[in-house]
């Protein structure tokens, strides 16, 4: 069955420390991959996307992601976390064959930043 | 302009009321989406419009009625809702196949 898995429901990180969020997918072919961030009660903001090509993808707000085809994963990283990075992070997958651009979301990872 | 706007930001309604949510984008996107998001859950797709035609209805109850008056506007008409329909309703738009979706800030709906 097709699925998107974010194994970590909740992560606590100290300000200034590095952050890595995991996302695994299970699809027949390599899908389009997205990372979104959502602050409480707000809409989703796209951090980065991967379609093909270079497996290291740079995003906004200092985030980057590494795509690993062999592991069916795209993990999100930030070298030094700021207090404003506290939010919900959602991995999403889109199929190249889907005409409507539908996305399947993972369950999300809540990131808490401590002083 | 890469913005999707939604009005109102907050809405409180009774179970007998009729209200509407509005979404607007001026990016020339051909696809527009309505999502429902409950607390601490990912967004759930409700409807997809493509070229102003309803393309996907994810088995949403008829008390939710979408409408796409033109390529920039998307409405969600609400009638006889239940308290369990209380949620954040998100609108998004995209070019469609393979493109990222741009999300609005959402409407926080409370049904009393």
PDB file of C-alpha atoms in Angstrom:
ATOM      1  CA  UNK A   1       0.000   0.000   0.000  1.00  0.00           C
ATOM      2  CA  UNK A   2       1.150   3.553  -0.696  1.00  0.00           C
ATOM      3  CA  UNK A   3       2.162   5.392   2.441  1.00  0.00           C
ATOM      4  CA  UNK A   4       4.133   8.262   3.899  1.00  0.00           C
ATOM      5  CA  UNK A   5       5.668   7.739   7.325  1.00  0.00           C
ATOM      6  CA  UNK A   6       7.130  10.263   9.717  1.00  0.00           C
ATOM      7  CA  UNK A   7       8.396   8.046  12.523  1.00  0.00           C
ATOM      8  CA  UNK A   8       8.866  10.817  15.082  1.00  0.00           C
ATOM      9  CA  UNK A   9       5.667  12.359  16.417  1.00  0.00           C
ATOM     10  CA  UNK A  10       7.491  14.792  18.655  1.00  0.00           C
ATOM     11  CA  UNK A  11      11.086  16.068  18.818  1.00  0.00           C
ATOM     12  CA  UNK A  12      12.601  18.406  21.380  1.00  0.00           C
ATOM     13  CA  UNK A  13      15.785  20.224  20.435  1.00  0.00           C
ATOM     14  CA  UNK A  14      17.855  22.921  22.089  1.00  0.00           C
ATOM     15  CA  UNK A  15      18.240  26.248  20.373  1.00  0.00           C
ATOM     16  CA  UNK A  16      21.430  26.223  18.330  1.00  0.00           C
ATOM     17  CA  UNK A  17      21.503  22.457  18.032  1.00  0.00           C
ATOM     18  CA  UNK A  18      21.040  20.572  14.776  1.00  0.00           C
ATOM     19  CA  UNK A  19      17.737  19.082  13.727  1.00  0.00           C
ATOM     20  CA  UNK A  20      16.900  16.115  11.527  1.00  0.00           C
ATOM     21  CA  UNK A  21      13.377  15.010  10.718  1.00  0.00           C
ATOM     22  CA  UNK A  22      12.698  11.691   9.040  1.00  0.00           C
ATOM     23  CA  UNK A  23      10.291  10.861   6.247  1.00  0.00           C
ATOM     24  CA  UNK A  24       9.910   7.529   4.485  1.00  0.00           C
ATOM     25  CA  UNK A  25       7.580   6.675   1.636  1.00  0.00           C
ATOM     26  CA  UNK A  26       6.309   3.534   0.039  1.00  0.00           C
ATOM     27  CA  UNK A  27       5.374   3.920  -3.614  1.00  0.00           C
ATOM     28  CA  UNK A  28       5.987   1.972  -6.799  1.00  0.00           C
ATOM     29  CA  UNK A  29       8.017   4.753  -8.382  1.00  0.00           C
ATOM     30  CA  UNK A  30       9.848   7.774  -7.026  1.00  0.00           C
ATOM     31  CA  UNK A  31       7.185  10.324  -6.226  1.00  0.00           C
ATOM     32  CA  UNK A  32       7.455  14.062  -5.925  1.00  0.00           C
ATOM     33  CA  UNK A  33       8.460  14.925  -2.366  1.00  0.00           C
ATOM     34  CA  UNK A  34       7.683  18.002  -0.315  1.00  0.00           C
ATOM     35  CA  UNK A  35       8.379  19.329   3.150  1.00  0.00           C
ATOM     36  CA  UNK A  36       5.941  21.834   4.629  1.00  0.00           C
ATOM     37  CA  UNK A  37       5.996  23.715   7.937  1.00  0.00           C
ATOM     38  CA  UNK A  38       2.890  24.746   9.857  1.00  0.00           C
ATOM     39  CA  UNK A  39       2.782  27.101  12.815  1.00  0.00           C
ATOM     40  CA  UNK A  40      -0.162  26.704  15.231  1.00  0.00           C
ATOM     41  CA  UNK A  41      -3.462  27.634  13.625  1.00  0.00           C
ATOM     42  CA  UNK A  42      -1.772  28.669  10.395  1.00  0.00           C
ATOM     43  CA  UNK A  43      -1.583  27.405   6.845  1.00  0.00           C
ATOM     44  CA  UNK A  44       1.236  25.335   5.433  1.00  0.00           C
ATOM     45  CA  UNK A  45       4.402  26.878   4.044  1.00  0.00           C
ATOM     46  CA  UNK A  46       6.561  24.982   1.575  1.00  0.00           C
ATOM     47  CA  UNK A  47      10.137  24.528   2.802  1.00  0.00           C
ATOM     48  CA  UNK A  48      11.467  22.576  -0.155  1.00  0.00           C
ATOM     49  CA  UNK A  49      10.590  20.103  -2.852  1.00  0.00           C
ATOM     50  CA  UNK A  50      12.324  17.245  -4.646  1.00  0.00           C
ATOM     51  CA  UNK A  51      11.376  16.103  -8.106  1.00  0.00           C
ATOM     52  CA  UNK A  52      14.611  14.670  -9.516  1.00  0.00           C
ATOM     53  CA  UNK A  53      18.297  15.405  -9.928  1.00  0.00           C
ATOM     54  CA  UNK A  54      20.670  16.401  -7.151  1.00  0.00           C
ATOM     55  CA  UNK A  55      19.803  14.460  -4.026  1.00  0.00           C
ATOM     56  CA  UNK A  56      20.681  17.347  -1.700  1.00  0.00           C
ATOM     57  CA  UNK A  57      17.976  19.968  -1.880  1.00  0.00           C
ATOM     58  CA  UNK A  58      18.207  23.446  -0.422  1.00  0.00           C
ATOM     59  CA  UNK A  59      15.104  25.065   0.955  1.00  0.00           C
ATOM     60  CA  UNK A  60      14.049  28.228   2.674  1.00  0.00           C
ATOM     61  CA  UNK A  61      14.805  29.273   6.263  1.00  0.00           C
ATOM     62  CA  UNK A  62      18.130  27.424   6.248  1.00  0.00           C
ATOM     63  CA  UNK A  63      16.596  23.973   5.753  1.00  0.00           C
ATOM     64  CA  UNK A  64      17.911  21.302   3.442  1.00  0.00           C
ATOM     65  CA  UNK A  65      16.902  17.736   2.680  1.00  0.00           C
ATOM     66  CA  UNK A  66      18.701  14.659   1.453  1.00  0.00           C
ATOM     67  CA  UNK A  67      16.889  12.225  -0.804  1.00  0.00           C
ATOM     68  CA  UNK A  68      17.998   8.599  -0.563  1.00  0.00           C
ATOM     69  CA  UNK A  69      16.387   6.398  -3.195  1.00  0.00           C
ATOM     70  CA  UNK A  70      17.751   3.190  -1.667  1.00  0.00           C
ATOM     71  CA  UNK A  71      16.044   3.993   1.628  1.00  0.00           C
ATOM     72  CA  UNK A  72      12.911   5.612   0.129  1.00  0.00           C
ATOM     73  CA  UNK A  73      13.523   8.570   2.357  1.00  0.00           C
ATOM     74  CA  UNK A  74      13.841  12.326   2.308  1.00  0.00           C
ATOM     75  CA  UNK A  75      15.066  13.637   5.649  1.00  0.00           C
ATOM     76  CA  UNK A  76      14.900  17.295   6.529  1.00  0.00           C
ATOM     77  CA  UNK A  77      17.837  18.941   8.277  1.00  0.00           C
ATOM     78  CA  UNK A  78      18.846  22.241   9.773  1.00  0.00           C
ATOM     79  CA  UNK A  79      22.350  22.800  11.181  1.00  0.00           C
ATOM     80  CA  UNK A  80      21.346  25.274  13.901  1.00  0.00           C
ATOM     81  CA  UNK A  81      17.784  25.613  15.141  1.00  0.00           C
ATOM     82  CA  UNK A  82      16.236  28.926  16.140  1.00  0.00           C
ATOM     83  CA  UNK A  83      13.350  29.326  18.587  1.00  0.00           C
ATOM     84  CA  UNK A  84      11.146  30.382  15.662  1.00  0.00           C
ATOM     85  CA  UNK A  85      11.564  26.911  14.129  1.00  0.00           C
ATOM     86  CA  UNK A  86       9.171  25.477  16.696  1.00  0.00           C
ATOM     87  CA  UNK A  87       6.292  24.211  14.578  1.00  0.00           C
ATOM     88  CA  UNK A  88       4.715  21.168  12.948  1.00  0.00           C
ATOM     89  CA  UNK A  89       6.634  19.717  10.026  1.00  0.00           C
ATOM     90  CA  UNK A  90       4.775  17.731   7.394  1.00  0.00           C
ATOM     91  CA  UNK A  91       6.247  15.534   4.702  1.00  0.00           C
ATOM     92  CA  UNK A  92       4.068  15.106   1.606  1.00  0.00           C
ATOM     93  CA  UNK A  93       4.183  12.969  -1.487  1.00  0.00           C
ATOM     94  CA  UNK A  94       2.691  13.512  -4.917  1.00  0.00           C
ATOM     95  CA  UNK A  95       2.506  11.005  -7.734  1.00  0.00           C
ATOM     96  CA  UNK A  96       3.782  11.991 -11.198  1.00  0.00           C
ATOM     97  CA  UNK A  97       0.853  10.048 -12.671  1.00  0.00           C
ATOM     98  CA  UNK A  98      -1.774  11.943 -10.698  1.00  0.00           C
ATOM     99  CA  UNK A  99      -3.412  14.543 -12.920  1.00  0.00           C
ATOM    100  CA  UNK A 100      -4.875  16.527 -10.064  1.00  0.00           C
ATOM    101  CA  UNK A 101      -1.706  17.104  -8.106  1.00  0.00           C
ATOM    102  CA  UNK A 102      -3.037  15.349  -5.038  1.00  0.00           C
ATOM    103  CA  UNK A 103      -0.739  15.127  -2.033  1.00  0.00           C
ATOM    104  CA  UNK A 104      -0.537  12.461   0.626  1.00  0.00           C
ATOM    105  CA  UNK A 105       0.718  13.791   3.930  1.00  0.00           C
ATOM    106  CA  UNK A 106       2.618  12.075   6.685  1.00  0.00           C
ATOM    107  CA  UNK A 107       1.309  12.369  10.238  1.00  0.00           C
ATOM    108  CA  UNK A 108       3.695  15.227  10.984  1.00  0.00           C
ATOM    109  CA  UNK A 109       6.463  15.861  13.512  1.00  0.00           C
ATOM    110  CA  UNK A 110       5.998  18.427  16.253  1.00  0.00           C
ATOM    111  CA  UNK A 111       9.259  20.269  16.948  1.00  0.00           C
ATOM    112  CA  UNK A 112       9.757  21.967  20.302  1.00  0.00           C
ATOM    113  CA  UNK A 113      12.750  24.256  20.756  1.00  0.00           C
ATOM    114  CA  UNK A 114      14.118  24.775  24.269  1.00  0.00           C
ATOM    115  CA  UNK A 115      16.355  27.667  25.343  1.00  0.00           C
TER     116      UNK A 115
ATOM    117  CA  UNK B   1       1.728  37.366  -6.109  1.00  0.00           C
ATOM    118  CA  UNK B   2       2.215  33.947  -4.527  1.00  0.00           C
ATOM    119  CA  UNK B   3      -0.507  34.258  -1.958  1.00  0.00           C
ATOM    120  CA  UNK B   4      -3.675  32.335  -1.291  1.00  0.00           C
ATOM    121  CA  UNK B   5      -6.140  34.297   0.810  1.00  0.00           C
ATOM    122  CA  UNK B   6      -8.994  32.906   2.865  1.00  0.00           C
ATOM    123  CA  UNK B   7     -11.880  34.621   4.587  1.00  0.00           C
ATOM    124  CA  UNK B   8     -13.024  34.691   7.262  1.00  0.00           C
ATOM    125  CA  UNK B   9     -10.160  33.804   9.615  1.00  0.00           C
ATOM    126  CA  UNK B  10     -12.581  32.565  12.253  1.00  0.00           C
ATOM    127  CA  UNK B  11     -16.198  31.461  12.032  1.00  0.00           C
ATOM    128  CA  UNK B  12     -18.593  30.343  14.722  1.00  0.00           C
ATOM    129  CA  UNK B  13     -21.903  28.930  13.572  1.00  0.00           C
ATOM    130  CA  UNK B  14     -24.850  27.021  14.903  1.00  0.00           C
ATOM    131  CA  UNK B  15     -26.002  23.722  13.477  1.00  0.00           C
ATOM    132  CA  UNK B  16     -28.901  25.374  11.650  1.00  0.00           C
ATOM    133  CA  UNK B  17     -26.888  28.183  10.094  1.00  0.00           C
ATOM    134  CA  UNK B  18     -25.746  28.579   6.510  1.00  0.00           C
ATOM    135  CA  UNK B  19     -22.354  30.134   5.964  1.00  0.00           C
ATOM    136  CA  UNK B  20     -19.648  30.223   3.303  1.00  0.00           C
ATOM    137  CA  UNK B  21     -15.867  30.117   3.275  1.00  0.00           C
ATOM    138  CA  UNK B  22     -14.022  31.967   0.565  1.00  0.00           C
ATOM    139  CA  UNK B  23     -10.632  31.334  -1.033  1.00  0.00           C
ATOM    140  CA  UNK B  24      -8.839  33.395  -3.651  1.00  0.00           C
ATOM    141  CA  UNK B  25      -5.617  33.044  -5.637  1.00  0.00           C
ATOM    142  CA  UNK B  26      -4.146  35.168  -8.409  1.00  0.00           C
ATOM    143  CA  UNK B  27      -1.291  32.929  -9.487  1.00  0.00           C
ATOM    144  CA  UNK B  28      -3.116  31.543 -12.511  1.00  0.00           C
ATOM    145  CA  UNK B  29      -3.193  28.090 -10.963  1.00  0.00           C
ATOM    146  CA  UNK B  30      -5.524  25.622 -12.639  1.00  0.00           C
ATOM    147  CA  UNK B  31      -6.146  23.441  -9.602  1.00  0.00           C
ATOM    148  CA  UNK B  32      -7.690  24.427  -6.283  1.00  0.00           C
ATOM    149  CA  UNK B  33      -8.241  22.302  -3.207  1.00  0.00           C
ATOM    150  CA  UNK B  34     -10.210  22.256   0.029  1.00  0.00           C
ATOM    151  CA  UNK B  35      -8.763  20.463   3.036  1.00  0.00           C
ATOM    152  CA  UNK B  36     -10.074  19.827   6.534  1.00  0.00           C
ATOM    153  CA  UNK B  37      -7.566  19.652   9.368  1.00  0.00           C
ATOM    154  CA  UNK B  38      -8.334  18.499  12.881  1.00  0.00           C
ATOM    155  CA  UNK B  39      -6.005  19.304  15.763  1.00  0.00           C
ATOM    156  CA  UNK B  40      -2.686  17.480  15.662  1.00  0.00           C
ATOM    157  CA  UNK B  41      -3.594  15.719  12.401  1.00  0.00           C
ATOM    158  CA  UNK B  42      -2.422  16.273   8.820  1.00  0.00           C
ATOM    159  CA  UNK B  43      -4.757  17.952   6.346  1.00  0.00           C
ATOM    160  CA  UNK B  44      -7.409  15.702   4.795  1.00  0.00           C
ATOM    161  CA  UNK B  45      -8.363  16.375   1.208  1.00  0.00           C
ATOM    162  CA  UNK B  46     -12.036  17.190   0.662  1.00  0.00           C
ATOM    163  CA  UNK B  47     -12.389  18.501  -2.901  1.00  0.00           C
ATOM    164  CA  UNK B  48     -10.274  19.211  -5.964  1.00  0.00           C
ATOM    165  CA  UNK B  49     -11.248  21.613  -8.714  1.00  0.00           C
ATOM    166  CA  UNK B  50      -9.396  21.596 -11.998  1.00  0.00           C
ATOM    167  CA  UNK B  51     -10.132  24.242 -14.621  1.00  0.00           C
ATOM    168  CA  UNK B  52     -13.142  25.309 -12.523  1.00  0.00           C
ATOM    169  CA  UNK B  53     -14.681  21.836 -12.651  1.00  0.00           C
ATOM    170  CA  UNK B  54     -15.089  19.576  -9.651  1.00  0.00           C
ATOM    171  CA  UNK B  55     -12.671  16.732 -10.278  1.00  0.00           C
ATOM    172  CA  UNK B  56     -12.499  14.977  -6.941  1.00  0.00           C
ATOM    173  CA  UNK B  57     -14.932  14.702  -4.043  1.00  0.00           C
ATOM    174  CA  UNK B  58     -13.421  12.569  -1.305  1.00  0.00           C
ATOM    175  CA  UNK B  59     -16.805  11.252  -0.129  1.00  0.00           C
ATOM    176  CA  UNK B  60     -17.532  14.482   1.715  1.00  0.00           C
ATOM    177  CA  UNK B  61     -21.018  14.811   3.291  1.00  0.00           C
ATOM    178  CA  UNK B  62     -23.463  16.935   1.298  1.00  0.00           C
ATOM    179  CA  UNK B  63     -23.641  19.509   4.080  1.00  0.00           C
ATOM    180  CA  UNK B  64     -20.390  20.762   2.527  1.00  0.00           C
ATOM    181  CA  UNK B  65     -20.974  22.207  -0.937  1.00  0.00           C
ATOM    182  CA  UNK B  66     -18.038  23.555  -2.966  1.00  0.00           C
ATOM    183  CA  UNK B  67     -18.309  26.094  -5.728  1.00  0.00           C
ATOM    184  CA  UNK B  68     -15.778  27.546  -8.165  1.00  0.00           C
ATOM    185  CA  UNK B  69     -17.268  30.726  -9.694  1.00  0.00           C
ATOM    186  CA  UNK B  70     -14.115  31.468 -11.688  1.00  0.00           C
ATOM    187  CA  UNK B  71     -10.482  30.423 -11.991  1.00  0.00           C
ATOM    188  CA  UNK B  72      -9.396  32.588  -9.042  1.00  0.00           C
ATOM    189  CA  UNK B  73     -12.167  31.908  -6.551  1.00  0.00           C
ATOM    190  CA  UNK B  74     -13.221  28.892  -4.563  1.00  0.00           C
ATOM    191  CA  UNK B  75     -16.089  28.812  -2.083  1.00  0.00           C
ATOM    192  CA  UNK B  76     -17.189  26.233   0.427  1.00  0.00           C
ATOM    193  CA  UNK B  77     -20.837  26.516   1.411  1.00  0.00           C
ATOM    194  CA  UNK B  78     -21.760  25.125   4.798  1.00  0.00           C
ATOM    195  CA  UNK B  79     -25.209  24.072   5.947  1.00  0.00           C
ATOM    196  CA  UNK B  80     -26.515  22.027   8.854  1.00  0.00           C
ATOM    197  CA  UNK B  81     -23.055  21.237  10.150  1.00  0.00           C
ATOM    198  CA  UNK B  82     -22.319  19.086  13.169  1.00  0.00           C
ATOM    199  CA  UNK B  83     -20.023  19.921  16.093  1.00  0.00           C
ATOM    200  CA  UNK B  84     -17.547  17.316  14.803  1.00  0.00           C
ATOM    201  CA  UNK B  85     -17.117  19.467  11.690  1.00  0.00           C
ATOM    202  CA  UNK B  86     -15.253  22.005  13.811  1.00  0.00           C
ATOM    203  CA  UNK B  87     -11.752  22.205  12.339  1.00  0.00           C
ATOM    204  CA  UNK B  88      -9.292  24.343  10.404  1.00  0.00           C
ATOM    205  CA  UNK B  89     -10.344  24.517   6.753  1.00  0.00           C
ATOM    206  CA  UNK B  90      -7.486  25.082   4.374  1.00  0.00           C
ATOM    207  CA  UNK B  91      -7.561  26.107   0.760  1.00  0.00           C
ATOM    208  CA  UNK B  92      -4.679  25.484  -1.605  1.00  0.00           C
ATOM    209  CA  UNK B  93      -3.853  25.980  -5.262  1.00  0.00           C
ATOM    210  CA  UNK B  94      -1.317  24.586  -7.702  1.00  0.00           C
ATOM    211  CA  UNK B  95      -0.559  24.181 -11.355  1.00  0.00           C
ATOM    212  CA  UNK B  96      -1.635  20.577 -10.938  1.00  0.00           C
ATOM    213  CA  UNK B  97       0.308  17.487 -11.752  1.00  0.00           C
ATOM    214  CA  UNK B  98       3.597  17.389  -9.893  1.00  0.00           C
ATOM    215  CA  UNK B  99       3.502  20.965  -8.708  1.00  0.00           C
ATOM    216  CA  UNK B 100       3.650  22.124  -5.117  1.00  0.00           C
ATOM    217  CA  UNK B 101       0.499  23.367  -3.490  1.00  0.00           C
ATOM    218  CA  UNK B 102       0.313  26.869  -2.071  1.00  0.00           C
ATOM    219  CA  UNK B 103      -1.823  27.048   1.058  1.00  0.00           C
ATOM    220  CA  UNK B 104      -3.911  29.800   2.512  1.00  0.00           C
ATOM    221  CA  UNK B 105      -3.871  30.613   6.256  1.00  0.00           C
ATOM    222  CA  UNK B 106      -7.094  28.718   6.834  1.00  0.00           C
ATOM    223  CA  UNK B 107     -10.474  29.397   8.419  1.00  0.00           C
ATOM    224  CA  UNK B 108     -10.947  28.189  11.985  1.00  0.00           C
ATOM    225  CA  UNK B 109     -14.520  26.902  12.106  1.00  0.00           C
ATOM    226  CA  UNK B 110     -16.395  26.200  15.324  1.00  0.00           C
ATOM    227  CA  UNK B 111     -19.827  24.578  15.145  1.00  0.00           C
ATOM    228  CA  UNK B 112     -21.937  24.947  18.279  1.00  0.00           C
TER     229      UNK B 112
END
